[in-house]
Short mmCIF file of C-alpha atoms and ligand atoms in Angstrom, two decimals:
data_model
loop_
_atom_site.label_atom_id
_atom_site.label_comp_id
_atom_site.label_asym_id
_atom_site.label_seq_id
_atom_site.Cartn_x
_atom_site.Cartn_y
_atom_site.Cartn_z
CA UNK A 1 88.95 98.00 85.33
CA UNK A 2 90.89 99.66 82.52
CA UNK A 3 89.83 103.17 81.63
CA UNK A 4 91.20 106.23 79.92
CA UNK A 5 91.02 109.95 80.54
CA UNK A 6 90.71 112.49 77.74
CA UNK A 7 92.83 115.58 77.65
CA UNK A 8 91.95 118.33 75.21
CA UNK A 9 94.78 120.70 74.28
CA UNK A 10 94.24 123.37 71.60
CA UNK A 11 91.22 121.45 70.35
CA UNK A 12 93.14 118.20 69.97
CA UNK A 13 92.14 115.21 72.13
CA UNK A 14 94.69 112.92 73.74
CA UNK A 15 93.92 109.76 75.64
CA UNK A 16 95.70 108.98 78.89
CA UNK A 17 95.52 105.53 80.48
CA UNK A 18 94.06 105.46 84.00
CA UNK A 19 95.80 102.88 86.12
CA UNK A 20 94.51 101.41 89.37
CA UNK A 21 96.38 100.00 92.38
CA UNK A 22 95.42 97.00 94.52
CA UNK A 23 93.49 99.18 96.96
CA UNK A 24 91.62 101.09 94.28
CA UNK A 25 93.89 104.16 94.13
CA UNK A 26 93.77 105.63 90.63
CA UNK A 27 96.32 107.58 88.62
CA UNK A 28 96.68 109.13 85.19
CA UNK A 29 99.62 107.55 83.41
CA UNK A 30 101.37 110.56 81.86
CA UNK A 31 104.61 108.79 80.93
CA UNK A 32 104.06 109.52 77.19
CA UNK A 33 102.54 112.98 77.72
CA UNK A 34 105.50 115.04 76.56
CA UNK A 35 106.23 112.79 73.61
CA UNK A 36 102.63 113.07 72.42
CA UNK A 37 101.68 116.62 73.40
CA UNK A 38 104.94 118.52 73.97
CA UNK A 39 103.65 119.43 77.45
CA UNK A 40 104.88 118.47 80.88
CA UNK A 41 103.01 118.62 84.20
CA UNK A 42 103.86 121.06 86.98
CA UNK A 43 103.44 119.83 90.56
CA UNK A 44 105.56 121.69 93.14
CA UNK A 45 106.37 119.41 96.08
CA UNK A 46 105.03 116.44 94.05
CA UNK A 47 101.81 116.40 96.09
CA UNK A 48 99.90 114.91 93.11
CA UNK A 49 102.69 112.91 91.57
CA UNK A 50 103.17 109.17 91.88
CA UNK A 51 106.87 108.55 91.33
CA UNK A 52 106.61 104.77 91.07
CA UNK A 53 104.44 101.69 91.45
CA UNK A 54 105.30 99.95 94.70
CA UNK A 55 104.18 96.84 96.53
CA UNK A 56 105.79 97.67 99.88
CA UNK A 57 103.59 100.02 101.90
CA UNK A 58 100.00 101.14 101.63
CA UNK A 59 98.68 104.30 103.27
CA UNK A 60 95.26 105.86 103.18
CA UNK A 61 95.61 109.38 104.54
CA UNK A 62 91.86 110.01 104.73
CA UNK A 63 91.12 106.86 106.74
CA UNK A 64 94.39 106.77 108.73
CA UNK A 65 95.51 103.37 107.38
CA UNK A 66 99.11 102.12 107.24
CA UNK A 67 100.08 98.62 106.14
CA UNK A 68 103.46 97.04 105.44
CA UNK A 69 103.24 94.38 102.70
CA UNK A 70 99.48 94.32 103.38
CA UNK A 71 99.73 93.82 107.16
CA UNK A 72 98.25 96.60 109.36
CA UNK A 73 100.91 98.41 111.38
CA UNK A 74 98.75 97.95 114.50
CA UNK A 75 99.08 94.14 114.16
CA UNK A 76 102.82 94.34 113.64
CA UNK A 77 103.22 96.67 116.65
CA UNK A 78 101.29 94.22 118.79
CA UNK A 79 102.74 90.91 117.64
CA UNK A 80 105.96 91.39 115.69
CA UNK A 81 109.52 92.46 116.47
CA UNK A 82 111.49 95.12 114.61
CA UNK A 83 113.76 92.39 113.26
CA UNK A 84 110.83 90.41 111.85
CA UNK A 85 109.21 93.56 110.41
CA UNK A 86 112.50 94.52 108.75
CA UNK A 87 112.63 91.05 107.18
CA UNK A 88 109.03 91.42 105.99
CA UNK A 89 109.69 94.79 104.37
CA UNK A 90 112.89 93.74 102.65
CA UNK A 91 111.78 90.26 101.53
CA UNK A 92 108.06 90.76 101.02
CA UNK A 93 106.90 87.94 103.33
CA UNK A 94 107.09 87.21 107.04
CA UNK A 95 109.99 84.84 107.74
CA UNK A 96 109.74 81.24 108.88
CA UNK A 97 111.41 80.50 112.21
CA UNK A 98 114.47 79.20 110.38
CA UNK A 99 114.68 82.29 108.17
CA UNK A 100 114.36 84.59 111.17
CA UNK A 101 117.07 82.70 113.06
CA UNK A 102 119.37 82.97 110.06
CA UNK A 103 118.62 86.69 109.80
CA UNK A 104 119.42 87.14 113.53
CA UNK A 105 122.69 85.26 113.09
CA UNK A 106 123.63 87.56 110.22
CA UNK A 107 122.70 90.66 112.22
CA UNK A 108 125.00 89.40 114.94
CA UNK A 109 127.84 88.48 112.56
CA UNK A 110 127.86 91.92 110.95
CA UNK A 111 127.36 94.08 114.01
CA UNK A 112 130.98 95.13 114.62
CA UNK A 113 132.48 98.30 113.19
CA UNK A 114 135.86 98.24 111.51
CA UNK A 115 138.37 99.50 114.09
CA UNK A 116 139.77 102.01 111.57
CA UNK A 117 136.41 103.79 111.49
CA UNK A 118 136.84 104.84 115.10
CA UNK A 119 139.31 107.55 114.10
CA UNK A 120 136.56 109.10 111.92
CA UNK A 121 134.54 109.83 115.06
CA UNK A 122 137.49 111.36 116.82
CA UNK A 123 137.86 113.98 114.11
CA UNK A 124 134.30 115.34 114.22
CA UNK A 125 133.92 118.42 116.42
CA UNK A 126 132.33 117.41 119.75
CA UNK A 127 129.27 119.54 119.02
CA UNK A 128 128.60 118.01 115.58
CA UNK A 129 124.98 116.88 115.18
CA UNK A 130 124.69 113.06 115.28
CA UNK A 131 122.62 113.05 112.06
CA UNK A 132 125.49 114.70 110.16
CA UNK A 133 127.89 112.19 111.69
CA UNK A 134 125.63 109.23 110.85
CA UNK A 135 125.14 110.33 107.24
CA UNK A 136 128.92 110.69 106.79
CA UNK A 137 129.70 107.41 108.53
CA UNK A 138 127.22 105.46 106.40
CA UNK A 139 128.81 106.91 103.29
CA UNK A 140 132.18 106.00 104.83
CA UNK A 141 131.10 102.36 105.19
CA UNK A 142 131.42 102.02 101.42
CA UNK A 143 135.17 102.47 101.74
CA UNK A 144 135.35 99.45 104.05
CA UNK A 145 132.83 97.10 102.48
CA UNK A 146 132.30 96.18 98.87
CA UNK A 147 129.41 97.32 96.75
CA UNK A 148 126.66 94.88 95.84
CA UNK A 149 128.11 92.33 93.42
CA UNK A 150 127.15 92.54 89.78
CA UNK A 151 126.23 88.86 89.98
CA UNK A 152 123.36 89.75 92.32
CA UNK A 153 123.78 86.66 94.41
CA UNK A 154 120.97 86.50 96.94
CA UNK A 155 123.22 85.70 99.86
CA UNK A 156 125.59 88.57 99.04
CA UNK A 157 122.69 91.00 98.73
CA UNK A 158 121.32 89.83 102.07
CA UNK A 159 124.72 90.31 103.68
CA UNK A 160 124.92 93.89 102.41
CA UNK A 161 121.43 94.75 103.72
CA UNK A 162 122.03 93.03 107.05
CA UNK A 163 125.41 94.69 107.39
CA UNK A 164 123.79 98.10 107.05
CA UNK A 165 120.95 97.34 109.47
CA UNK A 166 123.31 96.01 112.08
CA UNK A 167 126.14 98.49 111.71
CA UNK A 168 123.99 101.64 111.66
CA UNK A 169 122.65 100.65 115.07
CA UNK A 170 126.19 100.05 116.38
CA UNK A 171 127.45 103.32 114.83
CA UNK A 172 124.65 105.30 116.49
CA UNK A 173 125.39 103.94 119.97
CA UNK A 174 129.13 104.28 119.40
CA UNK A 175 128.83 107.95 118.44
CA UNK A 176 126.90 108.59 121.67
CA UNK A 177 129.54 106.95 123.84
CA UNK A 178 132.36 108.78 122.05
CA UNK A 179 130.51 112.11 122.41
CA UNK A 180 130.50 111.52 126.19
CA UNK A 181 134.15 110.55 126.15
CA UNK A 182 133.17 107.09 127.44
CA UNK A 183 134.39 103.65 126.51
CA UNK A 184 132.53 102.16 123.54
CA UNK A 185 130.37 99.12 124.38
CA UNK A 186 130.55 96.31 121.81
CA UNK A 187 127.47 94.48 120.55
CA UNK A 188 126.83 91.16 122.26
CA UNK A 189 125.78 87.90 120.62
CA UNK A 190 123.64 87.20 123.70
CA UNK A 191 121.30 90.13 123.10
CA UNK A 192 118.54 90.77 120.59
CA UNK A 193 118.68 93.68 118.11
CA UNK A 194 116.86 96.19 120.33
CA UNK A 195 118.31 95.00 123.66
CA UNK A 196 121.78 95.25 122.13
CA UNK A 197 121.18 98.86 121.18
CA UNK A 198 120.04 99.85 124.67
CA UNK A 199 122.98 98.00 126.18
CA UNK A 200 125.50 99.68 123.84
CA UNK A 201 123.99 103.07 124.72
CA UNK A 202 123.71 102.75 128.46
CA UNK A 203 125.99 100.04 129.81
CA UNK A 204 129.06 101.28 131.65
CA UNK A 205 131.82 99.60 133.68
CA UNK A 206 130.71 101.58 136.74
CA UNK A 207 126.96 101.21 136.20
CA UNK A 208 126.04 97.97 134.44
CA UNK A 209 122.84 98.28 132.42
CA UNK A 210 120.02 95.96 133.41
CA UNK A 211 117.97 94.92 130.40
CA UNK A 212 114.26 95.48 130.99
CA UNK A 213 112.21 93.37 128.56
CA UNK A 214 109.29 95.83 128.68
CA UNK A 215 111.54 98.65 127.49
CA UNK A 216 113.07 96.40 124.85
CA UNK A 217 109.57 95.58 123.60
CA UNK A 218 108.68 99.30 123.62
CA UNK A 219 111.73 100.05 121.47
CA UNK A 220 110.66 97.28 119.08
CA UNK A 221 107.31 99.01 118.68
CA UNK A 222 108.93 102.43 118.24
CA UNK A 223 111.10 101.14 115.39
CA UNK A 224 108.27 99.14 113.81
CA UNK A 225 106.21 102.35 113.63
CA UNK A 226 109.07 104.10 111.83
CA UNK A 227 110.00 101.23 109.50
CA UNK A 228 108.47 102.54 106.26
CA UNK A 229 106.13 105.24 105.03
CA UNK A 230 106.09 104.86 101.24
CA UNK A 231 107.37 107.79 99.14
CA UNK A 232 108.16 110.33 101.87
CA UNK A 233 110.97 112.89 101.50
CA UNK A 234 113.90 110.73 102.68
CA UNK A 235 112.70 107.61 100.84
CA UNK A 236 112.28 109.63 97.67
CA UNK A 237 115.83 110.92 98.24
CA UNK A 238 117.08 107.32 98.51
CA UNK A 239 115.25 106.37 95.29
CA UNK A 240 116.34 109.51 93.43
CA UNK A 241 120.00 109.28 94.40
CA UNK A 242 119.87 105.50 93.88
CA UNK A 243 118.44 106.03 90.38
CA UNK A 244 121.86 107.33 89.31
CA UNK A 245 123.05 103.80 90.19
CA UNK A 246 125.23 104.97 93.07
CA UNK A 247 126.06 102.38 95.70
CA UNK A 248 123.53 101.58 98.43
CA UNK A 249 125.57 103.28 101.17
CA UNK A 250 125.58 106.61 99.29
CA UNK A 251 121.82 106.38 98.64
CA UNK A 252 121.08 105.65 102.33
CA UNK A 253 123.41 108.44 103.38
CA UNK A 254 121.31 110.83 101.24
CA UNK A 255 118.16 109.52 102.93
CA UNK A 256 119.64 110.23 106.36
CA UNK A 257 120.49 113.79 105.30
CA UNK A 258 116.91 114.35 104.08
CA UNK A 259 115.43 112.90 107.26
CA UNK A 260 117.42 115.37 109.36
CA UNK A 261 115.12 118.28 108.34
CA UNK A 262 112.66 119.59 110.98
CA UNK A 263 109.72 119.20 108.59
CA UNK A 264 110.52 115.49 108.31
CA UNK A 265 112.31 113.28 110.88
CA UNK A 266 113.87 116.25 112.68
CA UNK A 267 110.37 117.06 113.94
CA UNK A 268 110.74 114.65 116.88
CA UNK A 269 113.53 116.83 118.28
CA UNK A 270 111.71 120.06 117.35
CA UNK A 271 108.53 118.92 119.17
CA UNK A 272 110.33 118.39 122.46
CA UNK A 273 112.14 121.73 122.09
CA UNK A 274 108.76 123.41 121.50
CA UNK A 275 107.10 121.64 124.47
CA UNK A 276 110.03 122.57 126.68
CA UNK A 277 109.68 126.20 125.61
CA UNK A 278 105.97 126.16 126.45
CA UNK A 279 106.77 124.59 129.82
CA UNK A 280 109.50 127.15 130.55
CA UNK A 281 107.09 129.96 129.71
CA UNK A 282 104.46 128.84 132.20
CA UNK A 283 102.79 125.95 130.36
CA UNK A 284 100.05 127.83 128.48
CA UNK A 285 99.73 126.49 124.90
CA UNK A 286 97.44 129.36 123.74
CA UNK A 287 100.20 131.76 122.52
CA UNK A 288 101.77 128.93 120.50
CA UNK A 289 98.46 128.03 118.88
CA UNK A 290 97.98 131.71 118.02
CA UNK A 291 101.46 131.91 116.49
CA UNK A 292 100.87 128.74 114.43
CA UNK A 293 97.75 130.35 112.95
CA UNK A 294 99.40 133.68 112.22
CA UNK A 295 100.40 133.72 108.56
CA UNK A 296 102.98 136.46 109.17
CA UNK A 297 104.79 134.18 111.61
CA UNK A 298 106.82 131.26 110.15
CA UNK A 299 106.21 129.25 113.37
CA UNK A 300 104.37 125.94 112.94
CA UNK A 301 103.03 123.63 115.59
CA UNK A 302 105.65 120.89 115.43
CA UNK A 303 104.29 117.35 115.42
CA UNK A 304 101.06 118.49 113.78
CA UNK A 305 99.94 117.99 110.18
CA UNK A 306 101.02 115.58 107.49
CA UNK A 307 101.22 115.61 103.72
CA UNK A 308 99.18 112.41 103.42
CA UNK A 309 97.23 111.98 106.68
CA UNK A 310 94.22 114.23 106.89
CA UNK A 311 93.09 112.50 110.07
CA UNK A 312 94.90 110.97 113.06
CA UNK A 313 98.24 109.42 112.13
CA UNK A 314 97.74 105.75 113.15
CA UNK A 315 101.39 105.64 114.32
CA UNK A 316 100.81 108.68 116.55
CA UNK A 317 97.92 106.92 118.33
CA UNK A 318 100.13 103.90 119.17
CA UNK A 319 103.01 106.19 120.15
CA UNK A 320 100.82 108.11 122.61
CA UNK A 321 99.84 104.84 124.33
CA UNK A 322 103.48 103.71 124.39
CA UNK A 323 104.52 106.95 126.14
CA UNK A 324 102.00 106.38 128.92
CA UNK A 325 103.01 102.71 129.22
CA UNK A 326 106.74 103.38 129.45
CA UNK A 327 106.37 106.26 131.92
CA UNK A 328 104.15 104.05 134.09
CA UNK A 329 106.66 101.21 133.93
CA UNK A 330 109.47 103.58 134.92
CA UNK A 331 107.23 105.11 137.62
CA UNK A 332 108.03 108.50 136.20
CA UNK A 333 106.03 111.58 135.25
CA UNK A 334 107.01 113.87 132.42
CA UNK A 335 105.56 117.39 132.59
CA UNK A 336 106.03 117.65 128.82
CA UNK A 337 103.44 114.89 128.35
CA UNK A 338 100.87 117.00 130.19
CA UNK A 339 101.77 120.02 128.03
CA UNK A 340 101.47 117.88 124.88
CA UNK A 341 98.03 116.62 125.90
CA UNK A 342 96.84 120.14 126.69
CA UNK A 343 98.20 121.43 123.39
CA UNK A 344 96.50 118.63 121.46
CA UNK A 345 93.20 119.25 123.23
CA UNK A 346 93.22 122.98 122.50
CA UNK A 347 94.40 122.55 118.88
CA UNK A 348 91.81 119.91 118.01
CA UNK A 349 89.00 122.24 119.11
CA UNK A 350 90.36 125.15 117.11
CA UNK A 351 88.69 125.85 113.75
CA UNK A 352 92.06 126.55 112.06
CA UNK A 353 93.31 123.05 112.87
CA UNK A 354 89.93 121.48 112.08
CA UNK A 355 89.64 123.26 108.72
CA UNK A 356 93.24 122.45 107.76
CA UNK A 357 92.89 118.79 108.89
CA UNK A 358 95.86 119.14 111.22
CA UNK A 359 96.19 116.25 113.67
CA UNK A 360 99.10 115.03 115.79
CA UNK A 361 101.55 112.99 113.74
CA UNK A 362 104.02 110.27 114.75
CA UNK A 363 106.53 112.81 116.01
CA UNK A 364 104.18 114.54 118.41
CA UNK A 365 104.58 111.91 121.13
CA UNK A 366 107.70 110.05 119.99
CA UNK A 367 110.14 112.54 121.57
CA UNK A 368 108.52 112.13 124.98
CA UNK A 369 108.87 108.37 124.56
CA UNK A 370 112.57 108.69 123.69
CA UNK A 371 113.19 111.01 126.65
CA UNK A 372 111.69 108.37 128.93
CA UNK A 373 114.10 105.77 127.50
CA UNK A 374 117.00 108.14 128.29
CA UNK A 375 117.88 108.93 124.68
CA UNK A 376 119.50 112.39 124.45
CA UNK A 377 117.59 115.04 122.49
CA UNK A 378 120.09 115.40 119.66
CA UNK A 379 119.84 111.64 118.97
CA UNK A 380 116.07 111.55 118.49
CA UNK A 381 116.28 111.78 114.71
CA UNK A 382 119.02 109.13 114.67
CA UNK A 383 116.47 106.84 116.36
CA UNK A 384 114.05 107.59 113.53
CA UNK A 385 116.81 106.83 110.99
CA UNK A 386 117.58 103.39 112.49
CA UNK A 387 113.87 102.57 112.34
CA UNK A 388 113.48 103.79 108.74
CA UNK A 389 116.42 101.78 107.44
CA UNK A 390 114.41 98.65 106.44
CA UNK A 391 112.07 100.93 104.49
CA UNK A 392 114.88 102.70 102.66
CA UNK A 393 116.57 99.38 101.85
CA UNK A 394 113.39 97.74 100.57
CA UNK A 395 112.42 100.79 98.49
CA UNK A 396 115.94 100.98 97.01
CA UNK A 397 115.84 97.27 96.21
CA UNK A 398 112.42 97.56 94.60
CA UNK A 399 113.53 100.54 92.52
CA UNK A 400 116.67 98.93 91.13
CA UNK A 401 114.77 95.72 90.32
CA UNK A 402 111.93 97.64 88.63
CA UNK A 403 111.70 96.79 84.91
CA UNK A 404 110.47 100.38 84.38
CA UNK A 405 113.58 101.75 86.09
CA UNK A 406 114.75 105.14 84.83
CA UNK A 407 117.16 107.80 86.02
CA UNK A 408 115.08 110.23 88.09
CA UNK A 409 115.26 113.49 86.28
CA UNK A 410 112.27 115.85 86.60
CA UNK A 411 111.79 118.76 84.24
CA UNK A 412 110.86 122.36 85.00
CA UNK A 413 109.09 125.39 83.64
CA UNK A 414 111.77 128.02 83.12
CA UNK A 415 110.73 131.50 84.30
CA UNK A 416 114.12 133.28 84.19
CA UNK A 417 115.34 135.96 81.74
CA UNK A 418 115.02 135.40 78.00
CA UNK A 419 118.21 135.10 75.94
CA UNK A 420 120.51 138.09 76.44
CA UNK A 421 124.14 138.95 75.69
CA UNK A 422 127.11 138.59 77.95
CA UNK A 423 128.45 141.96 79.23
CA UNK A 424 132.19 142.10 80.01
CA UNK A 425 132.80 143.19 83.61
CA UNK A 426 134.66 146.36 82.54
CA UNK A 427 131.52 147.58 80.79
CA UNK A 428 129.39 147.20 83.92
CA UNK A 429 128.88 150.49 85.76
N1 CMC B 501 101.09 124.30 112.10
C1 CMC B 501 100.37 125.29 111.54
N2 CMC B 501 99.89 125.29 110.30
C2 CMC B 501 100.17 124.21 109.54
C3 CMC B 501 100.91 123.13 110.04
C4 CMC B 501 101.37 123.19 111.36
N3 CMC B 501 102.09 122.19 111.89
N4 CMC B 501 101.03 122.19 109.08
C5 CMC B 501 100.40 122.66 108.01
N5 CMC B 501 99.86 123.89 108.28
C6 CMC B 501 99.05 124.72 107.39
C7 CMC B 501 99.91 125.52 106.45
O1 CMC B 501 100.25 126.77 107.00
C8 CMC B 501 99.00 125.64 105.26
O2 CMC B 501 98.02 126.63 105.56
P1 CMC B 501 97.33 127.51 104.36
O3 CMC B 501 96.76 126.54 103.39
O4 CMC B 501 96.29 128.29 105.11
O5 CMC B 501 98.43 128.35 103.81
C9 CMC B 501 98.28 124.29 105.22
O6 CMC B 501 98.28 123.83 106.58
C10 CMC B 501 98.94 123.25 104.35
O7 CMC B 501 100.31 123.23 104.68
P2 CMC B 501 101.43 122.70 103.72
O8 CMC B 501 102.75 123.07 104.26
O9 CMC B 501 101.12 123.09 102.31
O10 CMC B 501 101.15 121.16 103.81
P3 CMC B 501 102.19 120.03 103.60
O11 CMC B 501 101.44 118.85 103.18
O12 CMC B 501 103.29 120.45 102.70
O13 CMC B 501 102.79 119.90 105.07
C11 CMC B 501 104.05 119.14 106.87
C12 CMC B 501 103.10 118.75 105.73
C13 CMC B 501 104.34 117.89 107.68
C14 CMC B 501 105.37 119.65 106.25
C15 CMC B 501 103.41 120.25 107.74
O14 CMC B 501 102.17 119.81 108.27
C16 CMC B 501 104.33 120.72 108.87
O15 CMC B 501 105.18 121.58 108.64
N6 CMC B 501 104.18 120.13 110.10
C17 CMC B 501 105.08 120.44 111.20
C18 CMC B 501 106.35 119.60 111.07
C19 CMC B 501 106.12 118.13 111.42
O16 CMC B 501 105.48 117.82 112.41
N7 CMC B 501 106.69 117.24 110.59
C20 CMC B 501 106.61 115.78 110.83
C21 CMC B 501 105.79 115.08 109.80
S1 CMC B 501 105.40 113.39 110.28
C22 CMC B 501 106.91 112.57 110.32
C23 CMC B 501 107.44 112.28 108.96
O17 CMC B 501 106.88 111.39 108.29
O18 CMC B 501 108.40 112.94 108.56
#
């Protein structure tokens, strides 16, 4: 249904088209606003701004819905693999068996890292954060592999996307081994995408890694849950940087840098650090809840709240179940899981959290899951980055193919000093 909104400025009426998405979401189209009225809109943090039309991911933050290309994330977590979900996000449709086999072959063919890149790792300080290393290495890949061809040949484009998906996983495991001073484990053509990652992380000549299919499946689910989340901070970074028509590697590298922040992907590390602190201080969550509510204290309850979800994060619910499943499988208990459950219980009964619609998000339980798999704390956000890669690639692809494509260049309302004269330094007292 086409409709218009009326805007009255200084007694003059302007009409703005109201556009509607497939799921009934509505927006005012203000693309001609400045041309027609001389005004811009002001929306710090872009909480009310749609930056694009997209057919990749649908979220409803009030109802806790998340779908990739129309398919509920719950169904994908139950039935799909990360590889298949990545294909779906990038290509728009689930693959046929033949297409998936071809995709797997390509992931295998492009999984090795150029030997010359190894020296890059050796020159990072040992204590460098793996997210900084990953962002630099992905940018570095551009020096070794060509940019997307101007001819836009489908096969070439697919190779570039697959190369990134496969190599980022290898780079992540490689950086872990190098940080330990251990021998790097190469990817194997015998193993699937997720099994290969676990093997590259944990296999060693003195302690061969035994692949456990349940853990491999759990990692598939973990990465499916992270695969896309429409126009979040890192994806918007990929689109914005990509809008300057930089190469894909540079755009993804910017996304990785954005994801690193503790308010975004870095929250999975921050949650475990917070839970550990609560545990070390006796296990009582009450002082932390009190601090989170205190406006004079910058502390926030990590893993709680979301810009879009005003109810349970559907990914968080699956993640919580996965934690319990993996710990049971490993016959292990994690005291941090008990702390997390107690914290959640207390927070969800507290009027501050109720009134602010603050619920556990994906990151609240994901760190406990990664600990159970044996992933070191400083690599938690790298795990998020590997999972988000199909989303970044598909959003980048959609943006460069968009007929409405434009360089991203927001405006501002200037509030600095009015025009004034330059004062030579000698005249300054
Ligand atoms: N603890 C305490 N208070 C909070 C929290 C929290 N975790 N989150 C939001 N609030 C309060 C905030 O103080 C503000 O209160 P008031 O209106 O009284 O001043 C109100 O809720 C709205 O906060 P906001 O910062 O304006 O909301 P936002 O939409 O910008 O915040 C968020 C979203 C994720 C940045 C925020 O909830 C937060 O900092 N959470 C903790 C970090 C975290 O878990 N991040 C992972 C997000 S999910 C993974 C991903 O997709 O990246």
